mmCIF file of C-alpha atoms in Angstrom:
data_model
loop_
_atom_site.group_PDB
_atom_site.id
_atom_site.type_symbol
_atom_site.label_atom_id
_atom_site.label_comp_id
_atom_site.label_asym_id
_atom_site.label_seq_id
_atom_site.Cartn_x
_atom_site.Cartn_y
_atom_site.Cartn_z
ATOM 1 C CA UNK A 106 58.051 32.495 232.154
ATOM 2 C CA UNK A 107 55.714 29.756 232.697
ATOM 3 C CA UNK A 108 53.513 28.482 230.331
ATOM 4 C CA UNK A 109 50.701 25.897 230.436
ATOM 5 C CA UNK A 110 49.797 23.814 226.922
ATOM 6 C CA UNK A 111 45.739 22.725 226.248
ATOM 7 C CA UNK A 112 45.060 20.187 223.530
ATOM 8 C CA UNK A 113 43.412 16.988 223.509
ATOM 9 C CA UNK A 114 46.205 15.538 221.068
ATOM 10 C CA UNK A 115 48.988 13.849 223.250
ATOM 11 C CA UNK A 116 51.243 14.217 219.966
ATOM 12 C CA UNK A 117 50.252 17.903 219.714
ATOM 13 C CA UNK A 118 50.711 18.442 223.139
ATOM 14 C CA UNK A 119 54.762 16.881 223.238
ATOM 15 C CA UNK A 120 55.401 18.563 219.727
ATOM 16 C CA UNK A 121 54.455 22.186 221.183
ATOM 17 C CA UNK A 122 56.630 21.886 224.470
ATOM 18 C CA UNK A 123 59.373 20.193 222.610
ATOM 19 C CA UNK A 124 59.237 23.471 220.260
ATOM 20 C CA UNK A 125 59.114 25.276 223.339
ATOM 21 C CA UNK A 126 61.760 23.801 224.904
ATOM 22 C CA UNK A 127 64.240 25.340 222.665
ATOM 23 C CA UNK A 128 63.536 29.054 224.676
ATOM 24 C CA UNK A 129 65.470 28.968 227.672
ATOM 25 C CA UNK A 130 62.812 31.793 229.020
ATOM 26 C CA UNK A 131 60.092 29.599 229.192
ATOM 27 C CA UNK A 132 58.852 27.060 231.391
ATOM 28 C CA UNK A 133 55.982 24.160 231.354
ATOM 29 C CA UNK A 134 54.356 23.924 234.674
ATOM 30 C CA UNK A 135 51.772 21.554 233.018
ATOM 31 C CA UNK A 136 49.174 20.769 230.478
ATOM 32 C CA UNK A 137 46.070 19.924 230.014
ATOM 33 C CA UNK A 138 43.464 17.892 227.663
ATOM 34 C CA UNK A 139 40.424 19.906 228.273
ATOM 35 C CA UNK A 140 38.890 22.880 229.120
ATOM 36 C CA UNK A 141 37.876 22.074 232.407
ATOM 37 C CA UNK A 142 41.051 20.911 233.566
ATOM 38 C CA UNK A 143 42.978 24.058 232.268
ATOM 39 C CA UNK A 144 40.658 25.848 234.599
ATOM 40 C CA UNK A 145 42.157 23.868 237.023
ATOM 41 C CA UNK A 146 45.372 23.853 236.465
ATOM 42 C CA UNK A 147 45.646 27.865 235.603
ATOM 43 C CA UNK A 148 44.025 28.699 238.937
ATOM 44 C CA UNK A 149 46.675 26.086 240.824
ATOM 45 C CA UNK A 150 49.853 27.129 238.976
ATOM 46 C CA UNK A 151 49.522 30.520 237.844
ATOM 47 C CA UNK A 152 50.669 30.572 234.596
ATOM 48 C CA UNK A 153 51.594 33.736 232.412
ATOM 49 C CA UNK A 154 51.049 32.157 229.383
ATOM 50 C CA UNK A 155 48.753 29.122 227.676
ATOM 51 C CA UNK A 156 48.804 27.789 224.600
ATOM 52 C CA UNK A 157 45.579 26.277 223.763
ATOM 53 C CA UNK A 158 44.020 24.684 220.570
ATOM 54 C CA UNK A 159 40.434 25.631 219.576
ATOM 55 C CA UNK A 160 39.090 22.467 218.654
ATOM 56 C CA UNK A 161 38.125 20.196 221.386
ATOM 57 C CA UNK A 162 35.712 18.314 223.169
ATOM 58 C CA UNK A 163 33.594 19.895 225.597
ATOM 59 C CA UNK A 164 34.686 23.339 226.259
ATOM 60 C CA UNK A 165 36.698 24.491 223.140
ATOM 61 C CA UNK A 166 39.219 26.944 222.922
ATOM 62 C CA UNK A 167 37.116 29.792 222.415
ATOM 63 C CA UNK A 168 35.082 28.978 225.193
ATOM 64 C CA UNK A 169 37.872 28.244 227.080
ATOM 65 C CA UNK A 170 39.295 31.763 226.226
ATOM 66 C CA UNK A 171 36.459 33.792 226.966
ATOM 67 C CA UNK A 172 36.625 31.773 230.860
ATOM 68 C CA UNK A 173 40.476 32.807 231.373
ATOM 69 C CA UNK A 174 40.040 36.134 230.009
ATOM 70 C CA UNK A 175 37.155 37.113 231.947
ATOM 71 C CA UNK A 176 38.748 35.253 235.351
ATOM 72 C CA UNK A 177 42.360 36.399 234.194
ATOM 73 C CA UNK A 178 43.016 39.635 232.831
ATOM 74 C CA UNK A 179 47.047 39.983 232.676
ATOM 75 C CA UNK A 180 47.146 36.066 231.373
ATOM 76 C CA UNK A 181 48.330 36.167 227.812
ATOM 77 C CA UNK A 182 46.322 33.498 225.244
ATOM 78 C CA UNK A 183 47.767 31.916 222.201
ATOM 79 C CA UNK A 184 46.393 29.379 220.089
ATOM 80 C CA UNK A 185 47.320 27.279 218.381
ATOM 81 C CA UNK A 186 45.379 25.455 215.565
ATOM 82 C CA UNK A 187 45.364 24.007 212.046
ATOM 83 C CA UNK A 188 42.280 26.524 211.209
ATOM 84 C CA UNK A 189 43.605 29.794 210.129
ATOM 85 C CA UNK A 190 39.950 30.718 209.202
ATOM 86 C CA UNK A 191 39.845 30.692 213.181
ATOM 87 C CA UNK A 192 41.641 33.446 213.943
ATOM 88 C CA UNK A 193 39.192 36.279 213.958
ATOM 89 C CA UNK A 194 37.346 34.560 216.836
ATOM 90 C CA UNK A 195 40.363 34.200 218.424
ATOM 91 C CA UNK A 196 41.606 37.677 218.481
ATOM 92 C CA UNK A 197 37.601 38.699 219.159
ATOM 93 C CA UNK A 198 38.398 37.773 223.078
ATOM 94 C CA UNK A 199 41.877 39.530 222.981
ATOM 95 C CA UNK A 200 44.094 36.452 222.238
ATOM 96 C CA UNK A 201 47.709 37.690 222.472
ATOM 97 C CA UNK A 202 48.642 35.784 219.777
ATOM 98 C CA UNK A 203 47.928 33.057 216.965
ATOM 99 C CA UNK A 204 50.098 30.187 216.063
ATOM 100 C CA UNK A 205 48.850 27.958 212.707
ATOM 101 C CA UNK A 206 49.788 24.268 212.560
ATOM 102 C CA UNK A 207 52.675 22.851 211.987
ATOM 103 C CA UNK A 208 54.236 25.586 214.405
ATOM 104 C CA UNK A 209 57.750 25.813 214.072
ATOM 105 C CA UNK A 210 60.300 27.192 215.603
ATOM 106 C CA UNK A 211 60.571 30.606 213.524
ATOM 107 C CA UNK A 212 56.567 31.159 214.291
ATOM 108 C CA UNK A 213 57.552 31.482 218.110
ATOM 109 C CA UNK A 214 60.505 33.221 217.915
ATOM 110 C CA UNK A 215 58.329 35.792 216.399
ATOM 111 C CA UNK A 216 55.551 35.551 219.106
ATOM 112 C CA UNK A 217 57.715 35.870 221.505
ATOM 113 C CA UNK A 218 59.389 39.011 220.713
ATOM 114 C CA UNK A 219 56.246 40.641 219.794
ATOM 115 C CA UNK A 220 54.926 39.343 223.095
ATOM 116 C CA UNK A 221 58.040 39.784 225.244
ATOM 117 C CA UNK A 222 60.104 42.551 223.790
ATOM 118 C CA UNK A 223 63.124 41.983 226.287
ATOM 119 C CA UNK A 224 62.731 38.363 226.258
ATOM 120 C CA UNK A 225 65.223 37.388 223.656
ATOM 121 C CA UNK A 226 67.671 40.586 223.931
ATOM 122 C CA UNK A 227 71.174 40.028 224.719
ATOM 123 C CA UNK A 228 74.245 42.252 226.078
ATOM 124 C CA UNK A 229 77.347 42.037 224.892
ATOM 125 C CA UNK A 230 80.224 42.008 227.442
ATOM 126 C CA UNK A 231 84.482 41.338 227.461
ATOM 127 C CA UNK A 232 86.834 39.032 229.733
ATOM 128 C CA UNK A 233 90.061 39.608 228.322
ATOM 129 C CA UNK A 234 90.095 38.972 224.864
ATOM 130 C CA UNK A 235 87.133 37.343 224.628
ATOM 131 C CA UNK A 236 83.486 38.715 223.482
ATOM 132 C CA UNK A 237 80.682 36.792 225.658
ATOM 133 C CA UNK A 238 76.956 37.531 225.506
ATOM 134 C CA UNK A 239 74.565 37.592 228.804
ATOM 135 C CA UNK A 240 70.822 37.148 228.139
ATOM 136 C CA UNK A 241 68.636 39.730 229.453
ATOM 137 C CA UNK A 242 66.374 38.335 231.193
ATOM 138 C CA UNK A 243 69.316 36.986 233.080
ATOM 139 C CA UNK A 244 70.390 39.793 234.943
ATOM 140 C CA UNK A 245 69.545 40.714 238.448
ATOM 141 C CA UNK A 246 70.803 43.802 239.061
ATOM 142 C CA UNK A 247 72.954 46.694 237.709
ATOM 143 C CA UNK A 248 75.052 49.565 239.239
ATOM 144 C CA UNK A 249 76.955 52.650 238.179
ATOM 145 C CA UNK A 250 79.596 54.235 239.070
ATOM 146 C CA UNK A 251 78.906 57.005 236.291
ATOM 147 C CA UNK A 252 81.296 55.432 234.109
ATOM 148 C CA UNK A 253 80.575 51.836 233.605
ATOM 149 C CA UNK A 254 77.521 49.746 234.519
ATOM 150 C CA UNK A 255 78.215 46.515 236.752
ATOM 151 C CA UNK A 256 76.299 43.537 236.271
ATOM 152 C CA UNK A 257 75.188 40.850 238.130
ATOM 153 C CA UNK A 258 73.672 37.689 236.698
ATOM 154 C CA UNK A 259 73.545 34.085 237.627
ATOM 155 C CA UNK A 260 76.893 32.482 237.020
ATOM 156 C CA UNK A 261 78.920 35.941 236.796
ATOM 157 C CA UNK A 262 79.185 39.518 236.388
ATOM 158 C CA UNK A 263 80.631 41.839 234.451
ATOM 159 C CA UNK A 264 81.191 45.677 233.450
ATOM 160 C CA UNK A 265 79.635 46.840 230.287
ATOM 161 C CA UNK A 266 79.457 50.464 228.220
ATOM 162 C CA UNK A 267 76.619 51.197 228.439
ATOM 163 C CA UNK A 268 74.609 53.517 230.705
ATOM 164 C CA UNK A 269 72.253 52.935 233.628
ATOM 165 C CA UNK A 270 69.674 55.174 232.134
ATOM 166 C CA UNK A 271 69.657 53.585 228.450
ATOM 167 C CA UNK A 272 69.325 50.016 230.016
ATOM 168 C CA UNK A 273 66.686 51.080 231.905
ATOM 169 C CA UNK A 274 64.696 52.821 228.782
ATOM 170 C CA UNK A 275 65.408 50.319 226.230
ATOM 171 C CA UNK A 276 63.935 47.180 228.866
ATOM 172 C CA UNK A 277 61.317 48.934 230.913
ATOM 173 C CA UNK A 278 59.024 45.675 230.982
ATOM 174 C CA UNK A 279 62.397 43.956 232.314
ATOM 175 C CA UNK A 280 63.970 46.611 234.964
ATOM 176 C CA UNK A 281 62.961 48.677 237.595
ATOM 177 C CA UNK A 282 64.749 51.723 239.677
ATOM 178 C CA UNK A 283 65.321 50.839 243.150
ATOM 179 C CA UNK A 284 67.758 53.840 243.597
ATOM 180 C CA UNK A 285 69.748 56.587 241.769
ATOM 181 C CA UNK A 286 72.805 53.962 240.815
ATOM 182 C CA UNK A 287 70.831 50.545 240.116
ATOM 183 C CA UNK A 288 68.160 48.863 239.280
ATOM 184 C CA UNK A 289 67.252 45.015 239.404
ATOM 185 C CA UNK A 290 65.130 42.541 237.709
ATOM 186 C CA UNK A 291 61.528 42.858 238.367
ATOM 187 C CA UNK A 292 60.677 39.532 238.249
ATOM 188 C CA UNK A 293 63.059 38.589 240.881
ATOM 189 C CA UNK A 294 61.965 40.607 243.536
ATOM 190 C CA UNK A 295 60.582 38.578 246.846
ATOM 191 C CA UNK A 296 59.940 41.194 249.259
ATOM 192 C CA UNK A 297 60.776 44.582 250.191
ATOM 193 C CA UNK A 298 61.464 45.336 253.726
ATOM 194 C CA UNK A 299 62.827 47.778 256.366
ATOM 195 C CA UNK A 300 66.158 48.193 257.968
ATOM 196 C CA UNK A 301 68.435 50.251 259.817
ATOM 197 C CA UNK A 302 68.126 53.252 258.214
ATOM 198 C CA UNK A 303 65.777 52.770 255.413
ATOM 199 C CA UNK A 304 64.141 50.051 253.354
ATOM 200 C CA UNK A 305 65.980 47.366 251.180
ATOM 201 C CA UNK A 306 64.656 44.391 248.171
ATOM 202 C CA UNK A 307 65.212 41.247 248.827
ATOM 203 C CA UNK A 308 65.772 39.345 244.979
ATOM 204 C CA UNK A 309 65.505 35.893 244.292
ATOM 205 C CA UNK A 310 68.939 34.351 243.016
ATOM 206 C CA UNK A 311 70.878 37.092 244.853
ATOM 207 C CA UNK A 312 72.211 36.241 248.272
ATOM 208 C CA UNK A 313 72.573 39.830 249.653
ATOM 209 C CA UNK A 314 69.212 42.604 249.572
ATOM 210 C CA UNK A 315 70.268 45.510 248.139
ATOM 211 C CA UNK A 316 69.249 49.604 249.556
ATOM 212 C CA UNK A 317 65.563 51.029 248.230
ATOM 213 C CA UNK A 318 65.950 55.219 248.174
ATOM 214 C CA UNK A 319 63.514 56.773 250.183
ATOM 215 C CA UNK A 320 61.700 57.779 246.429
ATOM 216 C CA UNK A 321 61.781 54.399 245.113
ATOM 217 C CA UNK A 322 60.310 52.779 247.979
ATOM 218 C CA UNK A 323 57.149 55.230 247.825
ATOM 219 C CA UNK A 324 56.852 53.820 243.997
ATOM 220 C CA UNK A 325 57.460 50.105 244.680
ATOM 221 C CA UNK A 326 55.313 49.931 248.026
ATOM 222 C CA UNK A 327 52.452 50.213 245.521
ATOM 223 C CA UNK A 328 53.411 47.214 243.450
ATOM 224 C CA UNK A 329 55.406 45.128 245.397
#
């Protein structure tokens, strides 16, 4: 999930990705001291999320806010200030969230699951004896056999109990259907295409592309 960071603090700037850091889901593409070079850098990198402070020079954060919003719908705001009293404003231009000064790393644990349900959800899973974990977010793709549910992640696979249908429903934001016995990581998909006898997804982090159904395809032509 990448993220860009606007303050005109170097020190506030370092302490917010070092917090940051610690969430293996996210990922600084840059950051900025100003307004006008956030504009910059959001249209260049394409960011999902920015963190911005709301007092600076020039453009502040509000102002700032009000530009991505109106130029950015799906980009997700969240500022970050020592002003609490700012808030209102903030939330006024449909900030997705409000982080008051000193963050720690509680405050965006928080954030982030109200912001990214799946984003922090782990699976459970067995290799012999042993009881390992898989993050979410992690997995590419999972398949049924109507009994267990394969899958596939980077580093790995694995069976686990627990149904297609319910892994589907319980991480909608995370998973789509791509036929009646799997679905794969949204996030990850590069390209649907056609092939000898039908269509197929090509993922990113999976070497082979695996089989669209004839009713999935008519669903993910429209977003894909």
């Amino acid at each position: 999930m990448k993220y860009l960071v606007v303050d005109d603090e170097p020190i506030a700037r370092r302490r917010i990705q070092r917090l940051l850091g610690e969430f293996e889901i996210l990922e600084c593409v840059g950051e900025a001291p100003d307004g006008q070079q956030a504009v910059e850098l959001v249209e260049s990198l394409k960011p999902e999320l920015v963190f911005l402070d709301i007092s600076m020079p020039g453009m502040d954060g509000i102002e700032l806010g009000k530009y991505l919003r109106e130029n950015n719908a799906n980009l997700k705001l969240v500022y970050v200030t020592a002003y609490p009293e700012h808030a209102l404003k903030a939330y006024q231009i449909f900030a997705s969230g409000y982080l008051v000064k000193p963050v720690d790393r509680s405050q965006i644990s928080e954030l982030l699951n109200h912001l990214f349900p799946d984003s922090l959800a782990k699976l459970q899973y067995q290799v012999g004896h042993d009881i390992r974990w898989v993050n979410v977010p992690d997995i590419l793709i999972a398949q049924t056999d109507d009994r267990y549910t394969h899958i596939y992640f980077e580093g790995g696979d694995a069976l686990i109990d627990m149904p297609l249908k319910k892994l589907l429903s319980d991480y909608p934001h995370h998973f789509v259907q791509v036929h009646r016995n799997t679905i794969v990581k949204k996030a990850s998909i590069v390209k649907l295409e056609s092939c000898e006898g039908g269509h197929r997804v090509v993922l990113n982090g999976l070497a082979e592309p695996v089989q669209v159904s004839r009713r999935a395809y008519a669903s993910l032509k429209t977003v894909f």
